[in-house]
Amino acid sequence: MADFTPTRLFDLLPQIYRIRDADPSINGALEALLDVVDQQVGSVRDDIRQLWDNFFIETCDDWVISYIGDLVGTNLVVPIVLRSRTDVAKTIHYRRRKGTVPMLEELARDVTGWSAKVVEFFQILGWTQNANHVRLDHGGWFDVHDDVICNAVSTAFDRAAHTVDVRVPAQSEGWYNIRNIGFFLWRLQSYSMINADPANAGQPHRFHFNSIGQPEPLFIQPDVEGLSEQAADEDNVRGPISPRRLKPVTVAIDHADPPDANGLVALHLIPPDALLVKDWPIGLWLELIDPNDATKTLSAALVDVRDNGSTLMVTVSAAMTSQTQVRAFPHLPTYYGQRRGFSVFADGELISPNATNAAHQRRVLIGDLCDWRDPDPGTLVIDVRLGRFAFAPGETPADPITVNFNYGFSGNIGAGPYDREVVDAPTTVVTQSGAVSLDQALTDWQNSPPAEAIIEIQDSHTYHLALTSLAMPAQLFRLTIRALSGERPTIVLSGDLQLTGGDASSSVTLDGLFVSGGQIDLQGALGQLNISNCTLDPGGGLSSDGVTLRPMQNSLTVAATDTDLNVVIAESIVGGLRVPNAIENMQINDSIVDAQGGVAIAGPGGANDYAARSTIEATTIFGQCWLQELTLGSEVLFDDVVTVRRKQNGCVRFSYIAPNSDTPRRYRCIPPDGASPEEIARLTPAFTSTRFGDPGYAQLSRSGPIEIATGASDGSEIGAFFSLKNPLRRQNLVMRLAEYLPFGLVAALIEVT
């Protein structure tokens, strides 16, 4: 409809009435009256105009969504990932392809927000086939020497034939039957680190993708564009990159022709091997091998595949002599140098055989670096399972090395390259290549502090902070040190960072930072300390050798003299907290406090020293807690004993409380009052991993008690990932499948991660 500016009613009156209304004795009473009428007319006009917009789901008011949903006959799901508006808008889109595998996968992705792969289990049943309709790709024997097929058995990408399983389909059993269809779900998210600094592994040619040197698997960042028409494959799910997916393929050369006029060499393969290469992508890196002499390996680039795979046209780096085999990583170009996979750069250029700078040219291989075996000269070996890479000794590029990769985690807790709400503009910008370093920015603030300062780090590089103390001014100030939204910088301390001096009405905020190398030691006066979307390295993860564990470490210690302090920790991962009961208050929500085997929250003295009055919500705590008062504990998972000194105040609700704990009154907590020893043992929480740095860190295990997985106030899980609403996502999917699943089929929801 055409937009227009309405005319005021008062302006439409004859001039004589407007003149009289301006008389001081009347003082504009008529104009004021008509302005009130104008407002009501405007409301009616806007409502009439909105009626047209309310015909369409894209533009209608929120209250209209349910009515349009009734018109198309859909039941709205709980709006967690799929908004109600989108749910109704895609109803017809779903129904037009109802029951097809791509449609069911798209439905599962939209409703849960997880990657999904649908498997019709009857397709991989072994049966005697009709000789008039033989289907060679459905069931039968397979080559047990092929580790790709063998490793895929009992996964979403299984191609082996199975006998019938008549049990009810569930997480790990009853899959293979005519009526069964499996929904494989990857619950972990994949986060992309762009232009990050790798951590050295003790030798100049060995590196970790992780910025603090922890082994972690590299994940896939899937591209779901176009999946509405085709089923998902291994490249389209948010899971760890499988080494078998990137395994090399070696084929034999029957003979090679001399180079043609364009310098291309035709490699003629032994016919059975042609089936392996016909789908190789153009531009693939090849290695021409002499099986008897590894020093005679030549690099080549694939230019064309001819004769249905029996002839390869390549460009060779040198003249061929005794090379009789071709080795390639056919799926490597899908991952290396791509956003979905991983990349290694030197001075901003991708390290590859085709690099412009000769110093950056390397053959890129996928291998196992669990024992840090040195690569052959001229190669870059990447271990996707441990997140490591290595050059040959003495061949590390002299230029700065950066990496792109993806890592997995359950949700947006702790520092991460996800979008965060950033309101105020920064007063100081810090980048790796900028003129101002982090040390310089903090020193400048310390020397002449403004009333409000925001220091923003605008990349994901690693910053080694030389400062060991920061003097806060004895005047009102607000200091914020944050990461740019979408970035995850790492700050490596040179020891504990002491904050001294200060003002009891001022505040310090840390936002979006990964801090390692020491704890924050607050010695001065401060009004508020905010820690949001941060990871204060708690230790406990794997060390760079991939075997031993790093020692646990505290993240925050507060001096007992700071009585006006409020500590707020939100959506963060922290180690032990030493906060005296003399401070004003401590609030923790949507976080993980990790001090396994030790004391998670206590006063400066540790065990038996009570911490400040606290409010804790939706948090997982590994380690003992000693609290002066627990004002509110809601959806908290206390994995170890919690002792509260002042029990007449406060309450704990919808939480797991470890046995032998001493807390204020409880409401619907686990285990329930009066539970038997057997019941208490059964209700012990189980985790996918309790090791910091693992993708499944602090995630509730599939084998754990259902009471904890659905024990929150709204039926969600108890603990740090309460806000993810995972049980409700499953419920939404079950609700949708009742409408869209083909008649007679039984769905099994199978959580892969």
Tab-separated table of N, CA, C and O in Angstrom, residues 403 409 490:
chain	number	residue	atom	x	y	z
A	403	VAL	N	46.636	-19.994	11.126
A	403	VAL	CA	45.798	-21.140	10.763
A	403	VAL	C	44.327	-20.741	10.770
A	403	VAL	O	43.916	-19.818	11.488
A	409	PHE	N	32.144	-27.688	20.218
A	409	PHE	CA	31.729	-27.512	21.608
A	409	PHE	C	30.204	-27.481	21.630
A	409	PHE	O	29.548	-27.285	20.600
A	490	THR	N	43.430	-14.937	22.354
A	490	THR	CA	44.006	-15.631	23.496
A	490	THR	C	45.027	-14.718	24.168
A	490	THR	O	45.913	-14.182	23.500
